[in-house]
Amino acid sequence: MAGLLSNFRNTIIVSVVLSLFILAGYYVHRGSDAAFYEAVFRWMHTFFGILWIGLLYYFNFVQIRVMPDIPAELKPGVSKYIAPEALFWFRWAALATWVMGVILAIDRGYLLQAITLGFAESPPSPQHSFIGIGMWLATIMFLNVWVFIWPNQKIALGMVEADADAKAKAARLAMLFSRTNTLLSIPMLACMTMNQTMFG
């Protein structure tokens, strides 16, 4: 068991295989039902969302706050190895979360109602207003990752040639947009998690 758990790739492969067995069990009972596919999209949306927001919280609760206290000779270990790897999973998890969320909204038949915050209906639906707010907050966060955070992090981390002033400016911009996403994440999660319970 230690050999399996010592290898990240093998751990993930076994986890996915176990998940596929569980999905197969659900499929046996509800495979012909649209609810099965909705459940699969929700599972994937949740997985990628946890990966995305978990890394957002790692950056903001840990890395950004602790970096000033790390001795200068140790900082390259973070900026050359840890941060680029974390940013890889961070940006692709953001994309996958957003795509799965849109697919889920299409599958459930409320995409238009949600993006119009419920005002595509008369009277406006609070269910669609709240999920729409969550979707718009998540969309802003997703765009922040790809349009502002990732391009500026590439400069700040030296993945793109730049002078020291440009790196410092890029690091500050990346931090500000990352903090913006942290600010938006908690109300976004309130919309996403409470809506299903409150409205079904």
Short mmCIF file of C-alpha atoms in Angstrom, two decimals:
data_model
loop_
_atom_site.label_atom_id
_atom_site.label_comp_id
_atom_site.label_asym_id
_atom_site.label_seq_id
_atom_site.Cartn_x
_atom_site.Cartn_y
_atom_site.Cartn_z
CA MET A 1 0.00 0.00 0.00
CA ALA A 2 2.84 2.40 0.81
CA GLY A 3 4.25 1.79 -2.67
CA LEU A 4 0.94 2.77 -4.25
CA LEU A 5 0.49 5.86 -2.11
CA SER A 6 4.10 6.97 -2.62
CA ASN A 7 3.40 7.46 -6.33
CA PHE A 8 1.00 10.35 -7.04
CA ARG A 9 0.09 9.14 -10.55
CA ASN A 10 -0.78 5.64 -9.33
CA THR A 11 -2.81 7.07 -6.43
CA ILE A 12 -4.89 9.15 -8.86
CA ILE A 13 -5.30 6.23 -11.29
CA VAL A 14 -6.63 3.97 -8.52
CA SER A 15 -8.92 6.75 -7.26
CA VAL A 16 -10.35 7.27 -10.76
CA VAL A 17 -10.82 3.51 -11.26
CA LEU A 18 -12.69 3.26 -7.93
CA SER A 19 -14.83 6.23 -8.99
CA LEU A 20 -15.64 4.55 -12.30
CA PHE A 21 -16.86 1.48 -10.42
CA ILE A 22 -19.13 3.73 -8.37
CA LEU A 23 -20.36 5.46 -11.53
CA ALA A 24 -21.02 2.06 -13.08
CA GLY A 25 -23.10 1.14 -10.02
CA TYR A 26 -25.17 4.30 -10.41
CA TYR A 27 -25.48 3.63 -14.14
CA VAL A 28 -26.89 0.15 -13.50
CA HIS A 29 -29.68 1.72 -11.45
CA ARG A 30 -30.29 4.99 -13.33
CA GLY A 31 -28.23 4.79 -16.54
CA SER A 32 -31.16 5.38 -18.86
CA ASP A 33 -32.24 8.39 -16.82
CA ALA A 34 -31.05 11.94 -17.59
CA ALA A 35 -30.40 12.33 -13.86
CA PHE A 36 -27.38 10.01 -14.21
CA TYR A 37 -25.63 12.35 -16.66
CA GLU A 38 -26.55 15.36 -14.57
CA ALA A 39 -25.00 13.62 -11.56
CA VAL A 40 -21.81 12.91 -13.54
CA PHE A 41 -21.52 16.57 -14.59
CA ARG A 42 -22.15 17.69 -10.99
CA TRP A 43 -19.47 15.30 -9.72
CA MET A 44 -16.94 16.60 -12.27
CA HIS A 45 -17.94 20.23 -11.61
CA THR A 46 -17.43 19.66 -7.89
CA PHE A 47 -14.08 17.89 -8.30
CA PHE A 48 -12.59 20.56 -10.56
CA GLY A 49 -14.11 23.30 -8.38
CA ILE A 50 -12.45 21.91 -5.26
CA LEU A 51 -9.12 21.71 -7.10
CA TRP A 52 -9.47 25.28 -8.40
CA ILE A 53 -10.68 26.95 -5.21
CA GLY A 54 -8.38 24.82 -3.06
CA LEU A 55 -5.39 26.15 -4.98
CA LEU A 56 -6.79 29.69 -4.86
CA TYR A 57 -6.96 29.36 -1.08
CA TYR A 58 -3.47 27.83 -0.94
CA PHE A 59 -2.07 30.84 -2.80
CA ASN A 60 -3.93 33.40 -0.67
CA PHE A 61 -4.03 31.75 2.75
CA VAL A 62 -0.45 30.42 2.57
CA GLN A 63 1.93 31.27 -0.28
CA ILE A 64 1.32 35.01 -0.80
CA ARG A 65 1.25 35.66 2.95
CA VAL A 66 4.36 33.60 3.76
CA MET A 67 6.60 34.53 0.80
CA PRO A 68 7.90 37.78 2.39
CA ASP A 69 9.18 35.75 5.39
CA ILE A 70 11.00 33.12 3.31
CA PRO A 71 14.78 33.68 3.17
CA ALA A 72 15.91 34.98 -0.23
CA GLU A 73 17.99 31.89 -0.99
CA LEU A 74 14.91 29.65 -0.54
CA LYS A 75 12.43 31.69 -2.62
CA PRO A 76 13.55 30.18 -5.96
CA GLY A 77 12.32 26.80 -4.71
CA VAL A 78 8.82 28.25 -4.60
CA SER A 79 8.97 30.47 -7.67
CA LYS A 80 10.71 27.97 -9.97
CA TYR A 81 9.11 24.71 -8.88
CA ILE A 82 6.05 24.96 -6.64
CA ALA A 83 4.29 28.02 -8.10
CA PRO A 84 4.48 26.99 -11.80
CA GLU A 85 3.13 23.51 -10.98
CA ALA A 86 0.37 24.90 -8.78
CA LEU A 87 -0.54 27.47 -11.47
CA PHE A 88 -0.80 24.71 -14.09
CA TRP A 89 -3.44 22.84 -12.07
CA PHE A 90 -5.04 26.11 -10.96
CA ARG A 91 -5.73 27.49 -14.44
CA TRP A 92 -6.87 24.21 -16.00
CA ALA A 93 -9.10 23.42 -13.02
CA ALA A 94 -10.66 26.87 -13.42
CA LEU A 95 -11.42 26.15 -17.07
CA ALA A 96 -12.78 22.66 -16.36
CA THR A 97 -14.94 23.95 -13.48
CA TRP A 98 -16.44 26.68 -15.64
CA VAL A 99 -17.08 24.34 -18.59
CA MET A 100 -18.68 21.67 -16.38
CA GLY A 101 -20.84 24.35 -14.74
CA VAL A 102 -22.10 25.58 -18.10
CA ILE A 103 -22.78 22.00 -19.23
CA LEU A 104 -24.67 21.38 -15.98
CA ALA A 105 -26.77 24.54 -16.48
CA ILE A 106 -27.57 23.49 -20.06
CA ASP A 107 -28.39 19.95 -18.95
CA ARG A 108 -30.70 21.25 -16.23
CA GLY A 109 -32.31 23.69 -18.68
CA TYR A 110 -31.64 26.96 -16.86
CA LEU A 111 -28.63 28.53 -18.63
CA LEU A 112 -30.57 31.45 -20.16
CA GLN A 113 -32.54 32.03 -16.97
CA ALA A 114 -29.33 32.02 -14.91
CA ILE A 115 -27.29 34.35 -17.11
CA THR A 116 -30.18 36.82 -17.12
CA LEU A 117 -30.38 36.51 -13.29
CA GLY A 118 -33.92 35.18 -13.52
CA PHE A 119 -35.23 38.17 -15.49
CA ALA A 120 -35.84 36.04 -18.62
CA GLU A 121 -38.93 34.86 -16.71
CA SER A 122 -41.93 36.75 -15.49
CA PRO A 123 -41.95 37.04 -12.56
CA PRO A 124 -38.17 36.69 -12.04
CA SER A 125 -37.23 33.40 -10.37
CA PRO A 126 -35.19 33.72 -7.14
CA GLN A 127 -33.77 30.24 -7.83
CA HIS A 128 -32.35 31.39 -11.15
CA SER A 129 -31.34 34.79 -9.76
CA PHE A 130 -29.20 33.24 -7.04
CA ILE A 131 -27.58 30.56 -9.23
CA GLY A 132 -27.06 33.25 -11.87
CA ILE A 133 -25.22 35.45 -9.38
CA GLY A 134 -23.02 32.48 -8.51
CA MET A 135 -22.39 31.74 -12.18
CA TRP A 136 -21.48 35.36 -12.96
CA LEU A 137 -19.12 35.52 -9.97
CA ALA A 138 -17.49 32.25 -11.10
CA THR A 139 -17.22 33.58 -14.67
CA ILE A 140 -15.47 36.75 -13.47
CA MET A 141 -13.13 34.57 -11.40
CA PHE A 142 -12.44 32.26 -14.36
CA LEU A 143 -11.66 35.24 -16.61
CA ASN A 144 -9.41 36.73 -13.92
CA VAL A 145 -7.39 33.49 -13.90
CA TRP A 146 -6.82 33.38 -17.66
CA VAL A 147 -6.75 37.10 -18.56
CA PHE A 148 -4.94 38.60 -15.56
CA ILE A 149 -3.48 36.14 -13.05
CA TRP A 150 -1.77 33.65 -15.37
CA PRO A 151 -0.27 36.19 -17.83
CA ASN A 152 1.08 38.30 -14.96
CA GLN A 153 2.38 35.27 -13.06
CA LYS A 154 4.35 34.21 -16.13
CA ILE A 155 6.13 37.57 -16.02
CA ALA A 156 6.55 37.60 -12.24
CA LEU A 157 8.00 34.08 -12.19
CA GLY A 158 10.43 34.78 -15.02
CA MET A 159 8.71 32.49 -17.52
CA VAL A 160 8.53 35.54 -19.81
CA GLU A 161 11.50 37.87 -20.21
CA ALA A 162 11.03 41.11 -18.26
CA ASP A 163 13.04 43.55 -16.18
CA ALA A 164 12.80 43.77 -12.40
CA ASP A 165 10.25 46.61 -12.46
CA ALA A 166 7.96 44.72 -14.86
CA LYS A 167 8.24 41.60 -12.69
CA ALA A 168 7.32 43.53 -9.56
CA LYS A 169 4.35 45.18 -11.29
CA ALA A 170 3.17 41.84 -12.69
CA ALA A 171 3.49 40.16 -9.27
CA ARG A 172 1.38 42.90 -7.70
CA LEU A 173 -1.30 42.68 -10.42
CA ALA A 174 -1.43 38.88 -10.13
CA MET A 175 -1.78 39.20 -6.36
CA LEU A 176 -4.57 41.79 -6.62
CA PHE A 177 -6.60 39.69 -9.06
CA SER A 178 -5.99 36.59 -6.96
CA ARG A 179 -7.25 38.49 -3.91
CA THR A 180 -10.25 39.64 -5.96
CA ASN A 181 -11.02 35.99 -6.69
CA THR A 182 -10.69 35.15 -3.00
CA LEU A 183 -13.11 37.96 -2.18
CA LEU A 184 -15.61 36.72 -4.79
CA SER A 185 -15.20 33.02 -3.94
CA ILE A 186 -17.07 32.96 -0.64
CA PRO A 187 -20.28 34.62 -1.93
CA MET A 188 -19.98 32.50 -5.10
CA LEU A 189 -19.83 29.34 -2.98
CA ALA A 190 -22.84 30.54 -0.96
CA CYS A 191 -24.86 30.79 -4.19
CA MET A 192 -23.64 27.45 -5.55
CA THR A 193 -24.07 25.38 -2.40
CA MET A 194 -27.25 26.88 -0.96
CA ASN A 195 -29.25 26.99 -4.19
CA GLN A 196 -29.55 23.23 -4.56
CA THR A 197 -30.73 22.83 -0.96
CA MET A 198 -33.09 25.78 -0.95
CA PHE A 199 -34.68 25.23 -4.36
CA GLY A 200 -33.78 21.65 -5.39
#
